PDB file of C-alpha atoms and ligand atoms in Angstrom:
ATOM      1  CA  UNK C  21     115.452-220.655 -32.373  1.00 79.00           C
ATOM      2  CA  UNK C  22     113.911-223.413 -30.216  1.00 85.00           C
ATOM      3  CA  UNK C  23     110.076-222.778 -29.247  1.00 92.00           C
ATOM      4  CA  UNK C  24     110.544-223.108 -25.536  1.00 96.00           C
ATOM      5  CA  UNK C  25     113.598-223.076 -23.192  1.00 97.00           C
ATOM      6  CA  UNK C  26     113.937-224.142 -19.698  1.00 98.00           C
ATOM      7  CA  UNK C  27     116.998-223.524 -18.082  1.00 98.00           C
ATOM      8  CA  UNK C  28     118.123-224.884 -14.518  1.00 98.00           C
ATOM      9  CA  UNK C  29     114.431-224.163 -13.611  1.00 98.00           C
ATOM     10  CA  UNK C  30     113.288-224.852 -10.392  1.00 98.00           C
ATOM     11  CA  UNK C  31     109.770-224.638  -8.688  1.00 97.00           C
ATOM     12  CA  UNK C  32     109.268-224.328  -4.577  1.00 97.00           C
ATOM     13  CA  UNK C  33     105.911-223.936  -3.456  1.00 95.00           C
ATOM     14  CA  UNK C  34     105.748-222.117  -0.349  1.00 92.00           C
ATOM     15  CA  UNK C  35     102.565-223.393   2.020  1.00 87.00           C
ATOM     16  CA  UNK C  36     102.168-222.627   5.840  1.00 87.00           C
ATOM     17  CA  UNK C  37     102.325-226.512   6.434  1.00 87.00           C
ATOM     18  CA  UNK C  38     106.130-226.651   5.058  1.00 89.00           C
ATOM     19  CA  UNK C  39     107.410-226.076   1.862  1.00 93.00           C
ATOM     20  CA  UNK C  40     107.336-227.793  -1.292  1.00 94.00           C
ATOM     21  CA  UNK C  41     110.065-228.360  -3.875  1.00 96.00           C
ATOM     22  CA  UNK C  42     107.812-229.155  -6.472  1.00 96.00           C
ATOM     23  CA  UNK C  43     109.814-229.450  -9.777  1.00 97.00           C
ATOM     24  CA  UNK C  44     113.904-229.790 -10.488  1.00 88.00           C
ATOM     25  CA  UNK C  45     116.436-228.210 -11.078  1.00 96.00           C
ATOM     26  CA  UNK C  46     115.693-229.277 -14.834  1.00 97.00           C
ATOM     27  CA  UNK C  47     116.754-227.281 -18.169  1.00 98.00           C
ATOM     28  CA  UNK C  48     115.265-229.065 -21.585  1.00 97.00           C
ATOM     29  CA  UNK C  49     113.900-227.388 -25.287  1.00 97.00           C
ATOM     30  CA  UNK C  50     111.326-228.008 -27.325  1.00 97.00           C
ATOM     31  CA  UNK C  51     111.809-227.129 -31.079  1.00 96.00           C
ATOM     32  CA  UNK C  52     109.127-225.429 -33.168  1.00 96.00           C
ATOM     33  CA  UNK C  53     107.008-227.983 -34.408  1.00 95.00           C
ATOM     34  CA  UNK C  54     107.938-230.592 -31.786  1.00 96.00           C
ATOM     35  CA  UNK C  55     105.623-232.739 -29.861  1.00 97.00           C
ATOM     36  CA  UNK C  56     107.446-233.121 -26.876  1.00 98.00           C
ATOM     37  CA  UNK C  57     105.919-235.589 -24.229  1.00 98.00           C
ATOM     38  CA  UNK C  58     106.957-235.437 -20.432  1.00 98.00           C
ATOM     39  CA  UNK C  59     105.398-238.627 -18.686  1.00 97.00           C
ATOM     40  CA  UNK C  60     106.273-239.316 -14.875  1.00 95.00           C
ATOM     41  CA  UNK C  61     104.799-240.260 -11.631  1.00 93.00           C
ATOM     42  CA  UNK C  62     101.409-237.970  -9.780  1.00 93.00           C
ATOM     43  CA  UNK C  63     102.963-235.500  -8.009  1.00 93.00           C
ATOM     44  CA  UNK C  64     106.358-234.928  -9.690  1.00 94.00           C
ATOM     45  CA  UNK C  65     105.493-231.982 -10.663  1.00 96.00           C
ATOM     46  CA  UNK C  66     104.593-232.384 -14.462  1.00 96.00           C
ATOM     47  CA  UNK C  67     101.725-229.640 -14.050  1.00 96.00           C
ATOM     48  CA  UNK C  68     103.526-227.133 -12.329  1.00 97.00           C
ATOM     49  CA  UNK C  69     106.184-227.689 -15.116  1.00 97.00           C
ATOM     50  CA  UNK C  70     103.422-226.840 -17.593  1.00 97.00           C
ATOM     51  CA  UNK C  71     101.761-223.505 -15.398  1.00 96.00           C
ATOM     52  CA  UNK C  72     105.031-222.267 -15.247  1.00 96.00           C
ATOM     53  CA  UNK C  73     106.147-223.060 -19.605  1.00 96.00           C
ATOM     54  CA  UNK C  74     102.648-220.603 -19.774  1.00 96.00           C
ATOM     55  CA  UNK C  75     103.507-218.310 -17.104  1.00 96.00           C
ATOM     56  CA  UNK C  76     100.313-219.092 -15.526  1.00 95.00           C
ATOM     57  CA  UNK C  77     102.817-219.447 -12.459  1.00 95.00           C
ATOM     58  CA  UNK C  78     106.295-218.179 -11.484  1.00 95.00           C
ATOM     59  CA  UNK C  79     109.774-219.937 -11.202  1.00 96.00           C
ATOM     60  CA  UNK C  80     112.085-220.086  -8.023  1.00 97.00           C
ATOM     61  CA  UNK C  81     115.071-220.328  -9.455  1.00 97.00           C
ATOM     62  CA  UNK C  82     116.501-220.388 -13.373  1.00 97.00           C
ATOM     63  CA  UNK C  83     115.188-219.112 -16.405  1.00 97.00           C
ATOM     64  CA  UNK C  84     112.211-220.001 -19.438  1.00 97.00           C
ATOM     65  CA  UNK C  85     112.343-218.504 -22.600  1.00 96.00           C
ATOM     66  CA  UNK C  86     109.462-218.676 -25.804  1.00 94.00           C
ATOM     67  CA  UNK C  87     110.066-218.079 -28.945  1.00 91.00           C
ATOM     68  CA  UNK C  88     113.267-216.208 -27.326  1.00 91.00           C
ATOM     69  CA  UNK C  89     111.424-214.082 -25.077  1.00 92.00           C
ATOM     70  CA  UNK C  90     111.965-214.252 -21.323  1.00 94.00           C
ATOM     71  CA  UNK C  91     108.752-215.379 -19.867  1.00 94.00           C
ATOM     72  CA  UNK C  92     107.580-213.000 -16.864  1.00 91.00           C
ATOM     73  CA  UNK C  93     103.848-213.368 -17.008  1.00 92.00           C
ATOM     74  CA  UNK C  94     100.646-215.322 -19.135  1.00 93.00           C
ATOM     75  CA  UNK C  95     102.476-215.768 -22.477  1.00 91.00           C
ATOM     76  CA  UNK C  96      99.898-215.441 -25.694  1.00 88.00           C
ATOM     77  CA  UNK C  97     100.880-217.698 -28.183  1.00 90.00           C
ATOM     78  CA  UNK C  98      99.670-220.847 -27.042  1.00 95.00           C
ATOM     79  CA  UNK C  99      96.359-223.022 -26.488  1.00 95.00           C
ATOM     80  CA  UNK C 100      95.805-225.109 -23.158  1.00 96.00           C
ATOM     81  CA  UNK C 101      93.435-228.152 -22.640  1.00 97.00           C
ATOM     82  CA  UNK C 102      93.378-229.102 -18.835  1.00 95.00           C
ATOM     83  CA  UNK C 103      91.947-232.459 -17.428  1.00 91.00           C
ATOM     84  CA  UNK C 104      89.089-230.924 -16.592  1.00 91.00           C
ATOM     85  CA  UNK C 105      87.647-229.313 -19.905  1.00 89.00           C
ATOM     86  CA  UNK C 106      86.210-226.325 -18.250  1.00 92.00           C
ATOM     87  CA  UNK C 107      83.247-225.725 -21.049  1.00 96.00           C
ATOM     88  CA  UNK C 108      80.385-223.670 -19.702  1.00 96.00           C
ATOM     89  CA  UNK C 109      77.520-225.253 -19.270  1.00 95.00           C
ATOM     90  CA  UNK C 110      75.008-222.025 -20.350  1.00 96.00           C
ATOM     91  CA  UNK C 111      77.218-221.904 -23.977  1.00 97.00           C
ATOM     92  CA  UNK C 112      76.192-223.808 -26.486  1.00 97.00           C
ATOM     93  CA  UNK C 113      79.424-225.448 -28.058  1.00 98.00           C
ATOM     94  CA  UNK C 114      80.328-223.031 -30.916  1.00 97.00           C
ATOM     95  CA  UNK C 115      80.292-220.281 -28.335  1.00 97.00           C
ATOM     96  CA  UNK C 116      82.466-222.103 -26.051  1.00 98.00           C
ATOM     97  CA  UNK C 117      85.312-222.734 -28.905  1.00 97.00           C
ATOM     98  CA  UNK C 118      84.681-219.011 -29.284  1.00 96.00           C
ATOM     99  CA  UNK C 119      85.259-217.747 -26.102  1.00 94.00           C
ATOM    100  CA  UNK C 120      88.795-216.578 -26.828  1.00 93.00           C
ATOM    101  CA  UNK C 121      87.599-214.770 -30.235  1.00 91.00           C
ATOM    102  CA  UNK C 122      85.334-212.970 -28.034  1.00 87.00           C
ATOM    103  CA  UNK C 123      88.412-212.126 -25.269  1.00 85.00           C
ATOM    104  CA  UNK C 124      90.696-211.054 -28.381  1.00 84.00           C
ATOM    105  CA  UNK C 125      88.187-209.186 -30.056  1.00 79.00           C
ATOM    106  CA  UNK C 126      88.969-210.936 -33.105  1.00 84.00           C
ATOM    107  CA  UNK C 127      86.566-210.849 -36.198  1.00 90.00           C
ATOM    108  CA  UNK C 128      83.355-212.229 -35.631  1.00 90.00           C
ATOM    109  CA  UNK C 129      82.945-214.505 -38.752  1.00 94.00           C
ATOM    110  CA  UNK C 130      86.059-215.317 -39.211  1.00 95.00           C
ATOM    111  CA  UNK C 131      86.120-216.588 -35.612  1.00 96.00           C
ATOM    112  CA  UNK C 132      82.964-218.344 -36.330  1.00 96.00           C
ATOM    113  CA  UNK C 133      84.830-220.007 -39.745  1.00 96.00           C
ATOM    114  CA  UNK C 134      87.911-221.139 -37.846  1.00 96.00           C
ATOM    115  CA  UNK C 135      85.548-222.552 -35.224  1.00 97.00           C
ATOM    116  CA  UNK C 136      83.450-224.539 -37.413  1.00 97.00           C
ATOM    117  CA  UNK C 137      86.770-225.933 -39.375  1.00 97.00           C
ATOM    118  CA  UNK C 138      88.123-226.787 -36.112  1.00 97.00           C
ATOM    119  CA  UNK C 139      85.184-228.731 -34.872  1.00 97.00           C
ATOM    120  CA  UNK C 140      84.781-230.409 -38.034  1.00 96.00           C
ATOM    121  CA  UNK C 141      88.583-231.775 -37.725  1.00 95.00           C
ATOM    122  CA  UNK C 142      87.857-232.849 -34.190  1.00 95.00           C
ATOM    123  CA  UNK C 143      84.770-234.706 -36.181  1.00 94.00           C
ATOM    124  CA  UNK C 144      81.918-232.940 -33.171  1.00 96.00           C
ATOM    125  CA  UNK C 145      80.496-230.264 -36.170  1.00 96.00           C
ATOM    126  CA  UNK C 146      76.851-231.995 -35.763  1.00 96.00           C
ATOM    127  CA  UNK C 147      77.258-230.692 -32.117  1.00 97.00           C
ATOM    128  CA  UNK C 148      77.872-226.915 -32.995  1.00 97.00           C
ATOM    129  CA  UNK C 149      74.639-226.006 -31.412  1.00 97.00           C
ATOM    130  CA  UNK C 150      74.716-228.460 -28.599  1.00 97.00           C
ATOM    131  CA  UNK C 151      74.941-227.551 -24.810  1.00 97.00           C
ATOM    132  CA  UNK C 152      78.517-229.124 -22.981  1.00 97.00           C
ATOM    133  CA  UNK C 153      75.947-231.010 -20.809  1.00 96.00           C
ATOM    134  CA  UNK C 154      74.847-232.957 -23.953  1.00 96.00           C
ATOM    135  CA  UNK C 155      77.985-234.451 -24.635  1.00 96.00           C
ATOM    136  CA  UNK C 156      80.132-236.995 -23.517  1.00 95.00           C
ATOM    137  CA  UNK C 157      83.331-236.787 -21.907  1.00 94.00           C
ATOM    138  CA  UNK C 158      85.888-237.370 -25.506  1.00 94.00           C
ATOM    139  CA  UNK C 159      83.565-235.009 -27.289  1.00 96.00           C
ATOM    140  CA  UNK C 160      83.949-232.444 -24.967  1.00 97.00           C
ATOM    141  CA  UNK C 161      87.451-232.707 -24.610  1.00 96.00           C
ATOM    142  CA  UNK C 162      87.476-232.762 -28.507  1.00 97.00           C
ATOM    143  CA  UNK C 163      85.124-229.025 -28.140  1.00 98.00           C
ATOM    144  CA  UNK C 164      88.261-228.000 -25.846  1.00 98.00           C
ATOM    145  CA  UNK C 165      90.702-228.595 -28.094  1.00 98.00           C
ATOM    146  CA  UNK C 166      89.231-226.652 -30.792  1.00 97.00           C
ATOM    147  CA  UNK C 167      88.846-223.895 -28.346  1.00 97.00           C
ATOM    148  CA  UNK C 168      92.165-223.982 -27.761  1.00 97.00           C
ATOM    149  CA  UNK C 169      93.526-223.737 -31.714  1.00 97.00           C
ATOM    150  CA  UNK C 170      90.936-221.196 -32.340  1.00 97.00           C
ATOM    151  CA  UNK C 171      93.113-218.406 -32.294  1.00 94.00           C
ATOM    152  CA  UNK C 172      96.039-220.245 -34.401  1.00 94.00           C
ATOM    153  CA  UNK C 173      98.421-220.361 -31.531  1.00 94.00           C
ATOM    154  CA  UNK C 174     102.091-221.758 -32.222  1.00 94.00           C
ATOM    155  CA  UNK C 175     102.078-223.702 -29.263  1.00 96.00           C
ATOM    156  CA  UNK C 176      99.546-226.331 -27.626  1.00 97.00           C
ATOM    157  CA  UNK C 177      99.731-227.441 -23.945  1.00 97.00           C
ATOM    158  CA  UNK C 178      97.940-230.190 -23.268  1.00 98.00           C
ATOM    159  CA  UNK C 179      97.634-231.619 -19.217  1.00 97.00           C
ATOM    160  CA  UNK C 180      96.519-234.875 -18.812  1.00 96.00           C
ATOM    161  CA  UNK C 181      93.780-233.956 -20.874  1.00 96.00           C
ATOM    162  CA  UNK C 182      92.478-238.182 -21.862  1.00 96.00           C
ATOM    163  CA  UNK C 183      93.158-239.296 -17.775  1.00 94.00           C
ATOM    164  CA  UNK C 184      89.252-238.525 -17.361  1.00 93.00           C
ATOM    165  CA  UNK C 185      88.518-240.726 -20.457  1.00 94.00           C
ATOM    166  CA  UNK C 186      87.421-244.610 -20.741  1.00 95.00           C
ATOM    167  CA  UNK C 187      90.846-247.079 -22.237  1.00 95.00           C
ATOM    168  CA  UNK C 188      88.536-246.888 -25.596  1.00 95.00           C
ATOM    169  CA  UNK C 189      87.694-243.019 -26.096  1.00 95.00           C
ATOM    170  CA  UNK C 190      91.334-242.406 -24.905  1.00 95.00           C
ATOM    171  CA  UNK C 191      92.811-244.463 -27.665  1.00 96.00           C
ATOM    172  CA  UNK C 192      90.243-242.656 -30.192  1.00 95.00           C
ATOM    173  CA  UNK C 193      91.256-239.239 -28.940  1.00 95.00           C
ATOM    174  CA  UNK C 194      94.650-240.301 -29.236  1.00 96.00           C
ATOM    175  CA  UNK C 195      94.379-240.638 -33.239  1.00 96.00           C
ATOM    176  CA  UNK C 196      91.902-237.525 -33.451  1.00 96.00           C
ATOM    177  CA  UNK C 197      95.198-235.563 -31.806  1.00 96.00           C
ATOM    178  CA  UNK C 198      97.574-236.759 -34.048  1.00 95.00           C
ATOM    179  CA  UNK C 199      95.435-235.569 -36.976  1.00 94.00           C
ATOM    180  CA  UNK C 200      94.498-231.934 -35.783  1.00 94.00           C
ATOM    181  CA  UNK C 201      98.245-231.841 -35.304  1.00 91.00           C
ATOM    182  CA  UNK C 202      99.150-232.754 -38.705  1.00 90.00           C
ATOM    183  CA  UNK C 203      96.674-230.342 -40.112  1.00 92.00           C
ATOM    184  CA  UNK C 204      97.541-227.165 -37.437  1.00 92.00           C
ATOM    185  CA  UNK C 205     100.993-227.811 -37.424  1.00 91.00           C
ATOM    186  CA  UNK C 206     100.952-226.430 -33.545  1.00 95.00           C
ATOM    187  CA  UNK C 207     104.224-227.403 -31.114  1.00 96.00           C
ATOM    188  CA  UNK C 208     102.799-229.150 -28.293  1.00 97.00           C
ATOM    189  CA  UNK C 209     104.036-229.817 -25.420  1.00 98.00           C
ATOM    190  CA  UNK C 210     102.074-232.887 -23.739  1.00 98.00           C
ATOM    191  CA  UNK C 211     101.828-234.104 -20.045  1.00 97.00           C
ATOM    192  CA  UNK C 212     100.801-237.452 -18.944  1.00 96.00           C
ATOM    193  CA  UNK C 213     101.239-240.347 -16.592  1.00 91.00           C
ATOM    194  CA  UNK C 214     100.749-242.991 -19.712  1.00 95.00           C
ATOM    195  CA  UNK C 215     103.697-244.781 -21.073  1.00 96.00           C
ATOM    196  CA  UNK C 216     101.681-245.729 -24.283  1.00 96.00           C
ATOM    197  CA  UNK C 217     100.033-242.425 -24.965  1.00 96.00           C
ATOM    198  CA  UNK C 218     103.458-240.345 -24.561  1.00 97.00           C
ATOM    199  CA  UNK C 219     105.238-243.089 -26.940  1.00 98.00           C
ATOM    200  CA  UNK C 220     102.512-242.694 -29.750  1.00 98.00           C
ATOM    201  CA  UNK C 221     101.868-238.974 -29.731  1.00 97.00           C
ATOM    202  CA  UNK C 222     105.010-237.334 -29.122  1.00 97.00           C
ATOM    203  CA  UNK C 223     108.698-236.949 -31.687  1.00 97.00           C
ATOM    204  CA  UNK C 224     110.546-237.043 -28.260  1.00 98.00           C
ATOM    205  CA  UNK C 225     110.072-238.056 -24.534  1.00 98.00           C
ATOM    206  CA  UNK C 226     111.063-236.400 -21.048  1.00 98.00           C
ATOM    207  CA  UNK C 227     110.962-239.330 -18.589  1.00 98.00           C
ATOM    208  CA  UNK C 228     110.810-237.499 -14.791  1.00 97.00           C
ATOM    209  CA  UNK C 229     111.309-238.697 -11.603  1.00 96.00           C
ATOM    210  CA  UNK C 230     109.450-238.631  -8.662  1.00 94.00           C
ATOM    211  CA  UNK C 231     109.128-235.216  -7.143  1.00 94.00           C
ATOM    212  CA  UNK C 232     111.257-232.881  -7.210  1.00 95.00           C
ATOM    213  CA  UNK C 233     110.963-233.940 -11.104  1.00 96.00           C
ATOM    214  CA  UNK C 234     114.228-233.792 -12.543  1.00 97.00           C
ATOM    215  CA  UNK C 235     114.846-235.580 -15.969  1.00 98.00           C
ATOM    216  CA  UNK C 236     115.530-239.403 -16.078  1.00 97.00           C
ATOM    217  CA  UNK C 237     115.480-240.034 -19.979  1.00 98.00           C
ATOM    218  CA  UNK C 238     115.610-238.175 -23.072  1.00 98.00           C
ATOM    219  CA  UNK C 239     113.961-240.530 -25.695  1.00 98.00           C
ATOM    220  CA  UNK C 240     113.468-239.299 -29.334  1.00 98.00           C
ATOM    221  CA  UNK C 241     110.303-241.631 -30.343  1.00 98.00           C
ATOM    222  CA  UNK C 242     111.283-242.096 -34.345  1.00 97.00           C
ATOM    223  CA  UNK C 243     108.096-243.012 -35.912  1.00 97.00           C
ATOM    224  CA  UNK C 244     106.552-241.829 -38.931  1.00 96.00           C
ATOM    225  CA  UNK C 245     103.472-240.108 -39.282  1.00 95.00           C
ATOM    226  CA  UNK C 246     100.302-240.600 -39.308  1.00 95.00           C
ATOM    227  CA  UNK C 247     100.890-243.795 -36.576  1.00 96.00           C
ATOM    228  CA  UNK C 248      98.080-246.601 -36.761  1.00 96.00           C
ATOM    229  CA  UNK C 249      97.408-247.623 -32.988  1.00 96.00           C
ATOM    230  CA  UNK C 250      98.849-250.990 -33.996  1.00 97.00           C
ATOM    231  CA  UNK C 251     102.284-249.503 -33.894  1.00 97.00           C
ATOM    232  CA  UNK C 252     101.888-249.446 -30.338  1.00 97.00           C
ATOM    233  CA  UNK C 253     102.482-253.634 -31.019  1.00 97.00           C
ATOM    234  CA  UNK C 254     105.454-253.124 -33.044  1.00 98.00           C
ATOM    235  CA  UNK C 255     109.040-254.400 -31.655  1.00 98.00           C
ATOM    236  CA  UNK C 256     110.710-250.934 -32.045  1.00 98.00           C
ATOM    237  CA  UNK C 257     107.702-249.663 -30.056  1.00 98.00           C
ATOM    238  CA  UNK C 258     107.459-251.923 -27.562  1.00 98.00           C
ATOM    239  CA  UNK C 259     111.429-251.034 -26.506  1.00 98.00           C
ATOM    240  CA  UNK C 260     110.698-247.699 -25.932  1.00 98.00           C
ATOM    241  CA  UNK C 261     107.972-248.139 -23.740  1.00 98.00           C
ATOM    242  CA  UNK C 262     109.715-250.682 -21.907  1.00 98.00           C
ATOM    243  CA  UNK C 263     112.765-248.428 -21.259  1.00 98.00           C
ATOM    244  CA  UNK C 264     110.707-245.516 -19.655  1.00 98.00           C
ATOM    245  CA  UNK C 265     108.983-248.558 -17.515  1.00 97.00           C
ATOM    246  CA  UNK C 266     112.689-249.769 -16.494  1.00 96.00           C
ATOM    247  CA  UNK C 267     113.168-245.991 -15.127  1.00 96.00           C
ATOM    248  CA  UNK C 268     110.031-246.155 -13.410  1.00 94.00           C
ATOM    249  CA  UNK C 269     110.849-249.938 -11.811  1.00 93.00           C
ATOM    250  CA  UNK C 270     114.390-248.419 -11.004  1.00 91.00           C
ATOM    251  CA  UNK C 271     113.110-245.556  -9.020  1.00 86.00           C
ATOM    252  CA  UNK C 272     110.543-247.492  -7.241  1.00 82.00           C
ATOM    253  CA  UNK C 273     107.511-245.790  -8.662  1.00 86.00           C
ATOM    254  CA  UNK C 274     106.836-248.974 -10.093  1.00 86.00           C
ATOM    255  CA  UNK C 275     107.296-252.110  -8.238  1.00 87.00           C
ATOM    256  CA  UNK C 276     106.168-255.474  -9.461  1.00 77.00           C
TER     257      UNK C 276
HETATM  258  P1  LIG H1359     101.872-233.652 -11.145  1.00 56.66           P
HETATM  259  O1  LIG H1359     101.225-232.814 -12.183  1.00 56.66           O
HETATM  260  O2  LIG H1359     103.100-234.351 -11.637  1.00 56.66           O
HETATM  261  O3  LIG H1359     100.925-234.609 -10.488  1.00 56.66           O
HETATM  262  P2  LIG H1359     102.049-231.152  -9.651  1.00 56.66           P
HETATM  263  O4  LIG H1359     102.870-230.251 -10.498  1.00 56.66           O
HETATM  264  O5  LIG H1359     100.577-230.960  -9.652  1.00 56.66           O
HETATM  265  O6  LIG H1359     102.415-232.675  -9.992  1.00 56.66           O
HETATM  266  O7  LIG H1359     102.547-231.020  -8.140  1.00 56.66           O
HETATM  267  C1  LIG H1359     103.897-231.246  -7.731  1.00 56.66           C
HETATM  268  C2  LIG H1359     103.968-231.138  -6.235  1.00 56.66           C
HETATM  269  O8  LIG H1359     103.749-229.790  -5.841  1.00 56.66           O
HETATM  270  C3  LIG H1359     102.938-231.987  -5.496  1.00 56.66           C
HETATM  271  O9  LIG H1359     103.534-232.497  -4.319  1.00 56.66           O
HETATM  272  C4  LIG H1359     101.859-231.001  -5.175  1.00 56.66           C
HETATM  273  O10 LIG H1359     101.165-231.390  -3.997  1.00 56.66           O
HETATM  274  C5  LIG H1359     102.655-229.726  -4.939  1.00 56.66           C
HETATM  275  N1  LIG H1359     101.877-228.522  -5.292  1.00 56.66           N
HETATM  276  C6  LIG H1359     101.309-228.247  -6.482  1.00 56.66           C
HETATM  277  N2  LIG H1359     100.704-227.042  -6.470  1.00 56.66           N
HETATM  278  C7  LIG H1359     100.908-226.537  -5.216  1.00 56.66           C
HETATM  279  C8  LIG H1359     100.527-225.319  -4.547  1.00 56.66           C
HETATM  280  N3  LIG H1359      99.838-224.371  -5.199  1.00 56.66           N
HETATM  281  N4  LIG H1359     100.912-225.168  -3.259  1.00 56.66           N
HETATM  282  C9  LIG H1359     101.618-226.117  -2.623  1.00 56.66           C
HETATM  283  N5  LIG H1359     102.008-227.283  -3.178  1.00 56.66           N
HETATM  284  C10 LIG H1359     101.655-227.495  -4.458  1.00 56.66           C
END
């Protein structure tokens, strides 16, 4: 059974200043396990695509299924990291990555375990006691993360969650990703507007058009793992980055 399924979905936002069509008609799955990147121009929708995979938002037309079940409303099972990290600033870090322990009501210390394991993969445990305002931007994207995975969901969503980030700390948090996947095992489900950064992280790539996104390109991304960031050099690499470009070039969202 395939982790998520989007069927002829389609997203209209309805505003007072004229309406929106936001997103498709676009139907795609993401297997369990899968890191499935969807890269594409601002504004074509990639977000709502995500809101709506949660159920954090509803469809206009067509159908989304998780783990088989027709999604009507918030769905459980899964873990989002937003752009913005959206720590809180009076919670030291451990309580932050506990937050949805506390909102469960899931045991207390082995909450507190899970967290520490978690923040020791994302390599911030020296900051356990630390306020959000102490940090820097990676690390406390890295604390949101392991918020996220606390509760052992089977499915991460991750939105645009390096754009904030310096070239540098992007590639770093790029490598930390791939590792907390290989150890949580989590099917992810990864928006971006990065060529390179969907390429390296993901097993297979939705290229989208401008808005309303539909689906250009349907790349599997064949790599082993764990990837070195000098694989983004390599020949077979380098093709499949320059293929979602061409769409981009083609479609005028890139012109040069
Ligand atoms: P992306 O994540 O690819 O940048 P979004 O999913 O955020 O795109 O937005 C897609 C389109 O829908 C944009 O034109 C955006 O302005 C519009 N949009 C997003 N949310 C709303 C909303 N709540 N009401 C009206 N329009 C919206």
């Amino acid at each position: 059974m395939n982790a998520v399924v989007f069927t002829d979905v389609q997203k209209t936002y309805y505003a007072n200043q004229g309406d929106v069509d936001a997103l498709g008609p676009i139907s795609f799955a993401i297997e369990p396990g899968e890191t499935l990147a969807v890269v594409g121009p601002s504004g074509c929708g990639k977000s709502t695509l995500l809101r709506i995979a949660a159920g954090l938002d509803d469809v206009s037309a067509g159908t989304i299924t998780v783990a088989g079940q027709l999604v009507g409303g918030p769905i459980a099972d899964v873990g989002i990291v937003f752009q913005r990290d959206l720590l809180l600033d009076w919670r030291s870090v451990i309580d932050n990555v506990l937050l949805p322990a506390e909102l469960k009501s899931m045991d207390r210390n082995a909450a507190r375990r899970r967290g520490i394991q978690l923040l020791a993969e994302l390599g911030v445990a020296d900051f356990a006691r630390r306020y959000p305002w102490e940090l820097s931007g990676g690390m406390r994207q890295r604390v949101a993360i392991a918020r996220a995975l606390l509760c052992k969901p089977k499915m991460l969503f991750l939105d645009e969650p390096f754009s904030a980030l310096d070239a540098l700390t992007r590639d770093q948090m790029n490598v930390t990703l791939q590792q907390v996947q290989a150890t949580e095992r989590v099917t992810t489900l990864f928006i971006t507007h990065s060529i390179m950064e969907a390429v390296y992280l993901s097993d297979r790539v939705i290229v989208m058009s401008a808005r309303p996104g539909r689906i250009l390109d349907d790349i599997v991304v064949p790599f082993a793992r764990p990837r070195r960031l000098s694989l983004r050099e390599d020949l077979a690499f380098v093709e499949i980055a320059r293929r979602i470009r061409v769409h981009f070039e083609r479609t005028g969202v890139l012109v040069g």
